[in-house]
Amino acid sequence: MKLVKKLAALGLAAVMTLSMAACGSKPTETFESTGGAEIEGTDTGVSSSLVFGTNAEFPPFEYVAGTGVIDNFDGIDMAIAKQIAEENGMTASINNMEFDSLLLALQNGQVDAVIAGMTITDERKEAVDFSEPYYTATQVMIVRDDSDIKKASDMKDKKIVVVQGYTGETCVQDLGYSYEAFKKGSETILELTNGKCDVVVIDSATAEKYVADNQGIKIVEDPDAFAAEEYGIAVKKGNTELLDKINASIKKMKEDGTIASISAQYMMQILLRKKSADQRVNK
Ligand code: GLN
């Protein structure tokens, strides 16, 4: 019963969050790829490729799987990217790279768009243009079950770990605490479960996934310390033609519930996994 309630609440929250976010750009008639089509060399008159840059280390938004929605890349963002490409008569392809390289790849024309659970920030807006938001998240703390950390200020003298270049790093910097940064989310969780650090600061949905996959750790939220963050798709500065297409697709997918149902589907997998892991432990 508890699980059913949680799933219902989650679905509702997803729909509410997504419909609350503003959207409004109008679709345009034509589309030109900034670079991916050239790289792919698919100028055959058949559907061309819309190349999305991502960092497939961020479940449930993007990760490598046996079978994914785009090649072997799976996750909420991958499902959204596929739909955006298809709605515009193109095929989505993925260029997987380090998170820190994504915006540069966009500026270089190596990828057409970036979809990577990327929070829209003023700093990033100086380098690229962002779509309307498609997902609302927040930073949370992951601690071991016996931790005495109850709020962000309790991290003061603790060993804090973040992922390099994520907004979690910026949040900890803003709090003025020292920390260690790792390249991958999975590495931060290993540090925590091995007792080498006290707390990991990372995005909420990704935290849910890690907690479902690892026994003995839990999420601690502090909405007073960590503001809501909105994820957007980035394009090269000034590429309004592609941005309008992406915004039109996002608007449609928000209104018809596609994004909410994609998110609910992936989050449900996480909750079911957590439920069965808990049952195994309690036996
Ligand atoms: N939302 C965080 C950020 O934008 C983390 C994104 C990610 O790791 N893919 O920095």
PDB file of C-alpha atoms and ligand atoms in Angstrom:
ATOM      1  CA  MET A   1       0.000   0.000   0.000  1.00  0.00           C
ATOM      2  CA  LYS A   2       2.767   2.396   0.917  1.00  0.00           C
ATOM      3  CA  LEU A   3       4.436   1.873  -2.425  1.00  0.00           C
ATOM      4  CA  VAL A   4       1.215   2.451  -4.336  1.00  0.00           C
ATOM      5  CA  LYS A   5       0.725   5.729  -2.467  1.00  0.00           C
ATOM      6  CA  LYS A   6       4.281   6.802  -3.138  1.00  0.00           C
ATOM      7  CA  LEU A   7       3.950   6.040  -6.845  1.00  0.00           C
ATOM      8  CA  ALA A   8       0.683   7.946  -7.046  1.00  0.00           C
ATOM      9  CA  ALA A   9       2.213  10.931  -5.270  1.00  0.00           C
ATOM     10  CA  LEU A  10       5.221  10.792  -7.537  1.00  0.00           C
ATOM     11  CA  GLY A  11       3.136  10.701 -10.697  1.00  0.00           C
ATOM     12  CA  LEU A  12       1.067  13.614  -9.493  1.00  0.00           C
ATOM     13  CA  ALA A  13       4.121  15.586  -8.413  1.00  0.00           C
ATOM     14  CA  ALA A  14       5.710  15.003 -11.812  1.00  0.00           C
ATOM     15  CA  VAL A  15       2.618  16.217 -13.632  1.00  0.00           C
ATOM     16  CA  MET A  16       2.301  19.252 -11.342  1.00  0.00           C
ATOM     17  CA  THR A  17       5.954  20.232 -11.535  1.00  0.00           C
ATOM     18  CA  LEU A  18       6.038  19.865 -15.258  1.00  0.00           C
ATOM     19  CA  SER A  19       2.847  21.763 -15.936  1.00  0.00           C
ATOM     20  CA  MET A  20       3.941  24.558 -13.587  1.00  0.00           C
ATOM     21  CA  ALA A  21       7.048  25.311 -15.632  1.00  0.00           C
ATOM     22  CA  ALA A  22       6.436  28.029 -18.178  1.00  0.00           C
ATOM     23  CA  CYS A  23       6.676  27.407 -21.887  1.00  0.00           C
ATOM     24  CA  GLY A  24       5.689  29.303 -24.981  1.00  0.00           C
ATOM     25  CA  SER A  25       7.836  29.356 -28.089  1.00  0.00           C
ATOM     26  CA  LYS A  26       6.102  28.803 -31.384  1.00  0.00           C
ATOM     27  CA  PRO A  27       7.225  26.145 -33.818  1.00  0.00           C
ATOM     28  CA  THR A  28       8.876  27.241 -37.049  1.00  0.00           C
ATOM     29  CA  GLU A  29       8.662  25.634 -40.443  1.00  0.00           C
ATOM     30  CA  THR A  30      12.252  24.732 -41.212  1.00  0.00           C
ATOM     31  CA  PHE A  31      15.166  23.197 -39.424  1.00  0.00           C
ATOM     32  CA  GLU A  32      18.889  23.207 -40.011  1.00  0.00           C
ATOM     33  CA  SER A  33      21.305  21.025 -38.139  1.00  0.00           C
ATOM     34  CA  THR A  34      24.338  22.918 -36.817  1.00  0.00           C
ATOM     35  CA  GLY A  35      26.872  20.196 -37.153  1.00  0.00           C
ATOM     36  CA  GLY A  36      25.723  16.697 -36.411  1.00  0.00           C
ATOM     37  CA  ALA A  37      24.337  16.121 -39.871  1.00  0.00           C
ATOM     38  CA  GLU A  38      27.722  17.057 -41.335  1.00  0.00           C
ATOM     39  CA  ILE A  39      29.594  14.750 -39.004  1.00  0.00           C
ATOM     40  CA  GLU A  40      27.196  11.909 -39.643  1.00  0.00           C
ATOM     41  CA  GLY A  41      27.333  12.538 -43.378  1.00  0.00           C
ATOM     42  CA  THR A  42      23.674  11.614 -43.715  1.00  0.00           C
ATOM     43  CA  ASP A  43      22.792  14.117 -46.376  1.00  0.00           C
ATOM     44  CA  THR A  44      20.947  11.477 -48.323  1.00  0.00           C
ATOM     45  CA  GLY A  45      17.483  12.951 -48.437  1.00  0.00           C
ATOM     46  CA  VAL A  46      16.390  10.295 -45.953  1.00  0.00           C
ATOM     47  CA  SER A  47      15.917  11.419 -42.342  1.00  0.00           C
ATOM     48  CA  SER A  48      19.029  13.127 -41.035  1.00  0.00           C
ATOM     49  CA  SER A  49      20.517  12.813 -37.617  1.00  0.00           C
ATOM     50  CA  LEU A  50      19.960  15.151 -34.720  1.00  0.00           C
ATOM     51  CA  VAL A  51      23.047  14.710 -32.581  1.00  0.00           C
ATOM     52  CA  PHE A  52      22.569  15.110 -28.844  1.00  0.00           C
ATOM     53  CA  GLY A  53      25.561  15.432 -26.560  1.00  0.00           C
ATOM     54  CA  THR A  54      25.193  13.829 -23.157  1.00  0.00           C
ATOM     55  CA  ASN A  55      27.147  12.301 -20.298  1.00  0.00           C
ATOM     56  CA  ALA A  56      25.617   8.869 -19.759  1.00  0.00           C
ATOM     57  CA  GLU A  57      26.552   8.710 -16.088  1.00  0.00           C
ATOM     58  CA  PHE A  58      23.427  10.270 -14.683  1.00  0.00           C
ATOM     59  CA  PRO A  59      20.655   7.751 -14.035  1.00  0.00           C
ATOM     60  CA  PRO A  60      17.672   7.862 -14.435  1.00  0.00           C
ATOM     61  CA  PHE A  61      18.207  10.597 -17.064  1.00  0.00           C
ATOM     62  CA  GLU A  62      21.012   8.997 -19.105  1.00  0.00           C
ATOM     63  CA  TYR A  63      22.962   5.815 -18.662  1.00  0.00           C
ATOM     64  CA  VAL A  64      24.357   2.978 -20.727  1.00  0.00           C
ATOM     65  CA  ALA A  65      22.126  -0.093 -20.855  1.00  0.00           C
ATOM     66  CA  GLY A  66      22.005  -3.398 -22.733  1.00  0.00           C
ATOM     67  CA  THR A  67      19.121  -2.051 -24.744  1.00  0.00           C
ATOM     68  CA  GLY A  68      18.368   1.646 -24.651  1.00  0.00           C
ATOM     69  CA  VAL A  69      15.910   3.982 -26.332  1.00  0.00           C
ATOM     70  CA  ILE A  70      18.707   5.403 -28.544  1.00  0.00           C
ATOM     71  CA  ASP A  71      21.265   2.667 -29.295  1.00  0.00           C
ATOM     72  CA  ASN A  72      22.456   1.514 -25.877  1.00  0.00           C
ATOM     73  CA  PHE A  73      21.640   4.802 -24.155  1.00  0.00           C
ATOM     74  CA  ASP A  74      18.616   4.728 -21.898  1.00  0.00           C
ATOM     75  CA  GLY A  75      16.844   7.119 -19.515  1.00  0.00           C
ATOM     76  CA  ILE A  76      14.334   9.957 -19.259  1.00  0.00           C
ATOM     77  CA  ASP A  77      16.441  12.372 -21.335  1.00  0.00           C
ATOM     78  CA  MET A  78      17.092   9.765 -24.003  1.00  0.00           C
ATOM     79  CA  ALA A  79      13.356   9.101 -24.408  1.00  0.00           C
ATOM     80  CA  ILE A  80      12.699  12.855 -24.627  1.00  0.00           C
ATOM     81  CA  ALA A  81      15.524  13.352 -27.164  1.00  0.00           C
ATOM     82  CA  LYS A  82      14.236  10.536 -29.347  1.00  0.00           C
ATOM     83  CA  GLN A  83      10.752  12.031 -29.392  1.00  0.00           C
ATOM     84  CA  ILE A  84      12.032  15.544 -30.229  1.00  0.00           C
ATOM     85  CA  ALA A  85      14.045  14.211 -33.172  1.00  0.00           C
ATOM     86  CA  GLU A  86      11.215  12.059 -34.486  1.00  0.00           C
ATOM     87  CA  GLU A  87       8.669  14.857 -34.259  1.00  0.00           C
ATOM     88  CA  ASN A  88      10.965  16.884 -36.471  1.00  0.00           C
ATOM     89  CA  GLY A  89      11.470  14.123 -39.025  1.00  0.00           C
ATOM     90  CA  MET A  90      14.956  13.231 -37.828  1.00  0.00           C
ATOM     91  CA  THR A  91      16.713  10.399 -36.063  1.00  0.00           C
ATOM     92  CA  ALA A  92      18.290  11.045 -32.657  1.00  0.00           C
ATOM     93  CA  SER A  93      21.870   9.982 -32.141  1.00  0.00           C
ATOM     94  CA  ILE A  94      24.054  10.326 -29.074  1.00  0.00           C
ATOM     95  CA  ASN A  95      27.563  11.632 -28.627  1.00  0.00           C
ATOM     96  CA  ASN A  96      28.552  10.520 -25.134  1.00  0.00           C
ATOM     97  CA  MET A  97      31.284  12.580 -23.477  1.00  0.00           C
ATOM     98  CA  GLU A  98      32.406  14.081 -20.172  1.00  0.00           C
ATOM     99  CA  PHE A  99      29.921  16.458 -18.575  1.00  0.00           C
ATOM    100  CA  ASP A 100      32.503  19.245 -18.527  1.00  0.00           C
ATOM    101  CA  SER A 101      33.023  18.979 -22.321  1.00  0.00           C
ATOM    102  CA  LEU A 102      29.370  19.255 -23.313  1.00  0.00           C
ATOM    103  CA  LEU A 103      29.010  23.009 -23.711  1.00  0.00           C
ATOM    104  CA  LEU A 104      32.265  23.268 -25.629  1.00  0.00           C
ATOM    105  CA  ALA A 105      31.112  20.488 -27.989  1.00  0.00           C
ATOM    106  CA  LEU A 106      28.019  22.556 -28.653  1.00  0.00           C
ATOM    107  CA  GLN A 107      30.035  25.676 -29.371  1.00  0.00           C
ATOM    108  CA  ASN A 108      32.339  23.676 -31.693  1.00  0.00           C
ATOM    109  CA  GLY A 109      29.393  22.284 -33.645  1.00  0.00           C
ATOM    110  CA  GLN A 110      30.307  18.748 -32.609  1.00  0.00           C
ATOM    111  CA  VAL A 111      26.746  18.197 -31.374  1.00  0.00           C
ATOM    112  CA  ASP A 112      23.442  19.902 -32.244  1.00  0.00           C
ATOM    113  CA  ALA A 113      21.980  19.973 -28.735  1.00  0.00           C
ATOM    114  CA  VAL A 114      22.888  18.926 -25.215  1.00  0.00           C
ATOM    115  CA  ILE A 115      20.486  16.920 -23.073  1.00  0.00           C
ATOM    116  CA  ALA A 116      22.144  15.899 -19.835  1.00  0.00           C
ATOM    117  CA  GLY A 117      19.952  16.650 -16.834  1.00  0.00           C
ATOM    118  CA  MET A 118      21.590  20.018 -17.161  1.00  0.00           C
ATOM    119  CA  THR A 119      20.408  22.727 -14.803  1.00  0.00           C
ATOM    120  CA  ILE A 120      19.725  26.086 -16.423  1.00  0.00           C
ATOM    121  CA  THR A 121      22.103  28.540 -14.746  1.00  0.00           C
ATOM    122  CA  ASP A 122      23.032  32.160 -15.491  1.00  0.00           C
ATOM    123  CA  GLU A 123      26.660  31.156 -15.888  1.00  0.00           C
ATOM    124  CA  ARG A 124      25.873  28.496 -18.505  1.00  0.00           C
ATOM    125  CA  LYS A 125      23.475  30.896 -20.242  1.00  0.00           C
ATOM    126  CA  GLU A 126      26.472  33.058 -21.050  1.00  0.00           C
ATOM    127  CA  ALA A 127      27.868  30.240 -23.176  1.00  0.00           C
ATOM    128  CA  VAL A 128      24.762  28.592 -24.696  1.00  0.00           C
ATOM    129  CA  ASP A 129      21.010  29.043 -25.118  1.00  0.00           C
ATOM    130  CA  PHE A 130      18.598  26.897 -23.136  1.00  0.00           C
ATOM    131  CA  SER A 131      15.169  25.522 -23.976  1.00  0.00           C
ATOM    132  CA  GLU A 132      12.171  25.955 -21.730  1.00  0.00           C
ATOM    133  CA  PRO A 133      12.597  23.816 -18.604  1.00  0.00           C
ATOM    134  CA  TYR A 134      11.429  20.198 -18.894  1.00  0.00           C
ATOM    135  CA  TYR A 135      12.130  18.876 -15.387  1.00  0.00           C
ATOM    136  CA  THR A 136      12.379  20.340 -11.889  1.00  0.00           C
ATOM    137  CA  ALA A 137      14.873  18.913  -9.413  1.00  0.00           C
ATOM    138  CA  THR A 138      16.842  19.961  -6.364  1.00  0.00           C
ATOM    139  CA  GLN A 139      20.125  19.065  -4.697  1.00  0.00           C
ATOM    140  CA  VAL A 140      19.890  16.583  -1.832  1.00  0.00           C
ATOM    141  CA  MET A 141      22.360  14.962   0.540  1.00  0.00           C
ATOM    142  CA  ILE A 142      23.022  11.233   0.559  1.00  0.00           C
ATOM    143  CA  VAL A 143      24.345   9.906   3.878  1.00  0.00           C
ATOM    144  CA  ARG A 144      24.777   6.529   5.564  1.00  0.00           C
ATOM    145  CA  ASP A 145      21.741   5.335   7.531  1.00  0.00           C
ATOM    146  CA  ASP A 146      23.388   6.072  10.909  1.00  0.00           C
ATOM    147  CA  SER A 147      24.445   9.629   9.958  1.00  0.00           C
ATOM    148  CA  ASP A 148      23.633  12.571  12.233  1.00  0.00           C
ATOM    149  CA  ILE A 149      23.351  14.952   9.256  1.00  0.00           C
ATOM    150  CA  LYS A 150      19.801  16.341   9.276  1.00  0.00           C
ATOM    151  CA  LYS A 151      20.278  19.627   7.402  1.00  0.00           C
ATOM    152  CA  ALA A 152      22.822  21.252   5.104  1.00  0.00           C
ATOM    153  CA  SER A 153      24.593  23.142   7.912  1.00  0.00           C
ATOM    154  CA  ASP A 154      25.340  19.800   9.629  1.00  0.00           C
ATOM    155  CA  MET A 155      27.792  19.137   6.772  1.00  0.00           C
ATOM    156  CA  LYS A 156      30.089  21.898   8.037  1.00  0.00           C
ATOM    157  CA  ASP A 157      32.807  19.714   9.533  1.00  0.00           C
ATOM    158  CA  LYS A 158      32.003  16.576   7.567  1.00  0.00           C
ATOM    159  CA  LYS A 159      33.780  15.061   4.634  1.00  0.00           C
ATOM    160  CA  ILE A 160      31.710  16.168   1.643  1.00  0.00           C
ATOM    161  CA  VAL A 161      31.930  14.663  -1.832  1.00  0.00           C
ATOM    162  CA  VAL A 162      30.424  16.048  -5.055  1.00  0.00           C
ATOM    163  CA  VAL A 163      30.690  15.404  -8.796  1.00  0.00           C
ATOM    164  CA  GLN A 164      32.988  17.797 -10.605  1.00  0.00           C
ATOM    165  CA  GLY A 165      31.161  20.459 -12.603  1.00  0.00           C
ATOM    166  CA  TYR A 166      27.681  19.560 -11.355  1.00  0.00           C
ATOM    167  CA  THR A 167      25.501  22.181  -9.712  1.00  0.00           C
ATOM    168  CA  GLY A 168      25.963  20.190  -6.476  1.00  0.00           C
ATOM    169  CA  GLU A 169      29.575  21.395  -6.476  1.00  0.00           C
ATOM    170  CA  THR A 170      28.452  25.021  -6.869  1.00  0.00           C
ATOM    171  CA  CYS A 171      25.968  24.621  -3.997  1.00  0.00           C
ATOM    172  CA  VAL A 172      28.643  23.324  -1.620  1.00  0.00           C
ATOM    173  CA  GLN A 173      31.006  26.097  -2.746  1.00  0.00           C
ATOM    174  CA  ASP A 174      28.275  28.657  -2.025  1.00  0.00           C
ATOM    175  CA  LEU A 175      27.820  27.206   1.462  1.00  0.00           C
ATOM    176  CA  GLY A 176      31.568  27.789   1.944  1.00  0.00           C
ATOM    177  CA  TYR A 177      32.410  24.179   2.910  1.00  0.00           C
ATOM    178  CA  SER A 178      35.402  22.247   1.680  1.00  0.00           C
ATOM    179  CA  TYR A 179      34.794  19.133  -0.380  1.00  0.00           C
ATOM    180  CA  GLU A 180      36.329  16.596  -2.702  1.00  0.00           C
ATOM    181  CA  ALA A 181      35.127  16.305  -6.311  1.00  0.00           C
ATOM    182  CA  PHE A 182      34.963  13.102  -8.361  1.00  0.00           C
ATOM    183  CA  LYS A 183      34.365  12.597 -12.075  1.00  0.00           C
ATOM    184  CA  LYS A 184      31.392  10.251 -11.795  1.00  0.00           C
ATOM    185  CA  GLY A 185      28.332   9.978  -9.578  1.00  0.00           C
ATOM    186  CA  SER A 186      28.992   6.251  -9.128  1.00  0.00           C
ATOM    187  CA  GLU A 187      32.443   7.079  -7.677  1.00  0.00           C
ATOM    188  CA  THR A 188      30.944   9.421  -5.070  1.00  0.00           C
ATOM    189  CA  ILE A 189      28.590   6.666  -3.906  1.00  0.00           C
ATOM    190  CA  LEU A 190      31.484   4.211  -3.555  1.00  0.00           C
ATOM    191  CA  GLU A 191      33.276   6.748  -1.347  1.00  0.00           C
ATOM    192  CA  LEU A 192      30.172   6.978   0.837  1.00  0.00           C
ATOM    193  CA  THR A 193      29.427   3.256   1.102  1.00  0.00           C
ATOM    194  CA  ASN A 194      33.131   2.542   1.778  1.00  0.00           C
ATOM    195  CA  GLY A 195      33.105   5.044   4.649  1.00  0.00           C
ATOM    196  CA  LYS A 196      35.611   7.365   2.975  1.00  0.00           C
ATOM    197  CA  CYS A 197      33.291  10.366   3.117  1.00  0.00           C
ATOM    198  CA  ASP A 198      30.225  11.390   5.167  1.00  0.00           C
ATOM    199  CA  VAL A 199      27.926  12.925   2.591  1.00  0.00           C
ATOM    200  CA  VAL A 200      27.360  13.223  -1.166  1.00  0.00           C
ATOM    201  CA  VAL A 201      25.527  16.251  -2.595  1.00  0.00           C
ATOM    202  CA  ILE A 202      23.775  15.431  -5.869  1.00  0.00           C
ATOM    203  CA  ASP A 203      20.524  15.887  -7.848  1.00  0.00           C
ATOM    204  CA  SER A 204      17.376  14.413  -6.293  1.00  0.00           C
ATOM    205  CA  ALA A 205      16.233  11.839  -8.875  1.00  0.00           C
ATOM    206  CA  THR A 206      19.777  10.529  -9.333  1.00  0.00           C
ATOM    207  CA  ALA A 207      20.059  10.238  -5.558  1.00  0.00           C
ATOM    208  CA  GLU A 208      16.864   8.129  -5.511  1.00  0.00           C
ATOM    209  CA  LYS A 209      18.455   5.770  -8.002  1.00  0.00           C
ATOM    210  CA  TYR A 210      21.689   5.379  -6.026  1.00  0.00           C
ATOM    211  CA  VAL A 211      19.815   4.828  -2.761  1.00  0.00           C
ATOM    212  CA  ALA A 212      17.641   2.163  -4.426  1.00  0.00           C
ATOM    213  CA  ASP A 213      20.750   0.369  -5.700  1.00  0.00           C
ATOM    214  CA  ASN A 214      22.801   0.499  -2.482  1.00  0.00           C
ATOM    215  CA  GLN A 215      21.894  -0.717   0.985  1.00  0.00           C
ATOM    216  CA  GLY A 216      22.679   1.403   4.056  1.00  0.00           C
ATOM    217  CA  ILE A 217      22.386   4.867   2.568  1.00  0.00           C
ATOM    218  CA  LYS A 218      19.530   7.379   2.602  1.00  0.00           C
ATOM    219  CA  ILE A 219      18.513  10.794   1.297  1.00  0.00           C
ATOM    220  CA  VAL A 220      18.371  13.905   3.498  1.00  0.00           C
ATOM    221  CA  GLU A 221      16.590  16.919   2.019  1.00  0.00           C
ATOM    222  CA  ASP A 222      16.996  20.571   3.007  1.00  0.00           C
ATOM    223  CA  PRO A 223      14.786  22.790   0.835  1.00  0.00           C
ATOM    224  CA  ASP A 224      15.904  25.880   2.802  1.00  0.00           C
ATOM    225  CA  ALA A 225      19.497  25.330   1.688  1.00  0.00           C
ATOM    226  CA  PHE A 226      18.961  23.923  -1.800  1.00  0.00           C
ATOM    227  CA  ALA A 227      16.712  25.797  -4.226  1.00  0.00           C
ATOM    228  CA  ALA A 228      14.730  24.164  -7.011  1.00  0.00           C
ATOM    229  CA  GLU A 229      16.693  23.642 -10.239  1.00  0.00           C
ATOM    230  CA  GLU A 230      15.268  23.372 -13.716  1.00  0.00           C
ATOM    231  CA  TYR A 231      16.722  21.145 -16.409  1.00  0.00           C
ATOM    232  CA  GLY A 232      16.883  22.487 -19.960  1.00  0.00           C
ATOM    233  CA  ILE A 233      18.180  21.365 -23.350  1.00  0.00           C
ATOM    234  CA  ALA A 234      21.061  23.531 -24.580  1.00  0.00           C
ATOM    235  CA  VAL A 235      21.803  24.634 -28.149  1.00  0.00           C
ATOM    236  CA  LYS A 236      24.558  26.749 -29.636  1.00  0.00           C
ATOM    237  CA  LYS A 237      24.058  30.439 -28.898  1.00  0.00           C
ATOM    238  CA  GLY A 238      21.816  32.013 -31.520  1.00  0.00           C
ATOM    239  CA  ASN A 239      20.508  28.730 -32.985  1.00  0.00           C
ATOM    240  CA  THR A 240      16.912  29.890 -32.595  1.00  0.00           C
ATOM    241  CA  GLU A 241      15.727  27.683 -35.418  1.00  0.00           C
ATOM    242  CA  LEU A 242      16.576  24.488 -33.540  1.00  0.00           C
ATOM    243  CA  LEU A 243      15.644  25.994 -30.192  1.00  0.00           C
ATOM    244  CA  ASP A 244      12.150  26.832 -31.464  1.00  0.00           C
ATOM    245  CA  LYS A 245      11.705  23.258 -32.673  1.00  0.00           C
ATOM    246  CA  ILE A 246      12.862  21.864 -29.334  1.00  0.00           C
ATOM    247  CA  ASN A 247      10.650  24.262 -27.383  1.00  0.00           C
ATOM    248  CA  ALA A 248       7.620  23.368 -29.484  1.00  0.00           C
ATOM    249  CA  SER A 249       8.226  19.659 -28.801  1.00  0.00           C
ATOM    250  CA  ILE A 250       8.751  20.240 -25.070  1.00  0.00           C
ATOM    251  CA  LYS A 251       5.572  22.322 -24.880  1.00  0.00           C
ATOM    252  CA  LYS A 252       3.599  19.567 -26.595  1.00  0.00           C
ATOM    253  CA  MET A 253       5.133  16.811 -24.464  1.00  0.00           C
ATOM    254  CA  LYS A 254       4.371  18.746 -21.271  1.00  0.00           C
ATOM    255  CA  GLU A 255       0.797  19.445 -22.282  1.00  0.00           C
ATOM    256  CA  ASP A 256      -0.064  15.932 -23.421  1.00  0.00           C
ATOM    257  CA  GLY A 257       1.619  14.356 -20.387  1.00  0.00           C
ATOM    258  CA  THR A 258       4.394  12.593 -22.330  1.00  0.00           C
ATOM    259  CA  ILE A 259       7.214  13.967 -20.176  1.00  0.00           C
ATOM    260  CA  ALA A 260       5.315  13.229 -16.960  1.00  0.00           C
ATOM    261  CA  SER A 261       4.668   9.667 -18.030  1.00  0.00           C
ATOM    262  CA  ILE A 262       8.248   9.065 -19.211  1.00  0.00           C
ATOM    263  CA  SER A 263       9.550  10.379 -15.857  1.00  0.00           C
ATOM    264  CA  ALA A 264       7.021   8.374 -13.858  1.00  0.00           C
ATOM    265  CA  GLN A 265       7.960   5.225 -15.745  1.00  0.00           C
ATOM    266  CA  TYR A 266      11.682   5.518 -14.961  1.00  0.00           C
ATOM    267  CA  MET A 267      11.079   6.644 -11.359  1.00  0.00           C
ATOM    268  CA  MET A 268       8.717   3.729 -10.855  1.00  0.00           C
ATOM    269  CA  GLN A 269      11.463   1.293 -11.873  1.00  0.00           C
ATOM    270  CA  ILE A 270      13.640   2.826  -9.152  1.00  0.00           C
ATOM    271  CA  LEU A 271      10.958   2.566  -6.468  1.00  0.00           C
ATOM    272  CA  LEU A 272      10.154  -1.035  -7.367  1.00  0.00           C
ATOM    273  CA  ARG A 273      13.853  -1.890  -7.215  1.00  0.00           C
ATOM    274  CA  LYS A 274      14.146  -0.247  -3.804  1.00  0.00           C
ATOM    275  CA  LYS A 275      11.060  -2.081  -2.578  1.00  0.00           C
ATOM    276  CA  SER A 276      12.400  -5.490  -3.589  1.00  0.00           C
ATOM    277  CA  ALA A 277      15.856  -4.702  -2.141  1.00  0.00           C
ATOM    278  CA  ASP A 278      14.230  -3.700   1.184  1.00  0.00           C
ATOM    279  CA  GLN A 279      12.202  -6.896   1.201  1.00  0.00           C
ATOM    280  CA  ARG A 280      15.349  -8.976   0.704  1.00  0.00           C
ATOM    281  CA  VAL A 281      17.030  -7.269   3.669  1.00  0.00           C
ATOM    282  CA  ASN A 282      14.010  -7.595   5.964  1.00  0.00           C
ATOM    283  CA  LYS A 283      13.664 -11.335   5.370  1.00  0.00           C
TER     284      LYS A 283
HETATM  285  N1  GLN B   1      21.888  19.035 -12.762  1.00  0.00           N
HETATM  286  C1  GLN B   1      23.290  18.984 -12.520  1.00  0.00           C
HETATM  287  C2  GLN B   1      24.011  20.051 -13.313  1.00  0.00           C
HETATM  288  O1  GLN B   1      23.456  20.617 -14.189  1.00  0.00           O
HETATM  289  C3  GLN B   1      23.888  17.623 -12.845  1.00  0.00           C
HETATM  290  C4  GLN B   1      23.749  17.262 -14.279  1.00  0.00           C
HETATM  291  C5  GLN B   1      24.421  15.998 -14.705  1.00  0.00           C
HETATM  292  O2  GLN B   1      25.229  15.447 -14.054  1.00  0.00           O
HETATM  293  N2  GLN B   1      24.145  15.447 -15.810  1.00  0.00           N
HETATM  294  O3  GLN B   1      25.132  20.321 -13.060  1.00  0.00           O
END
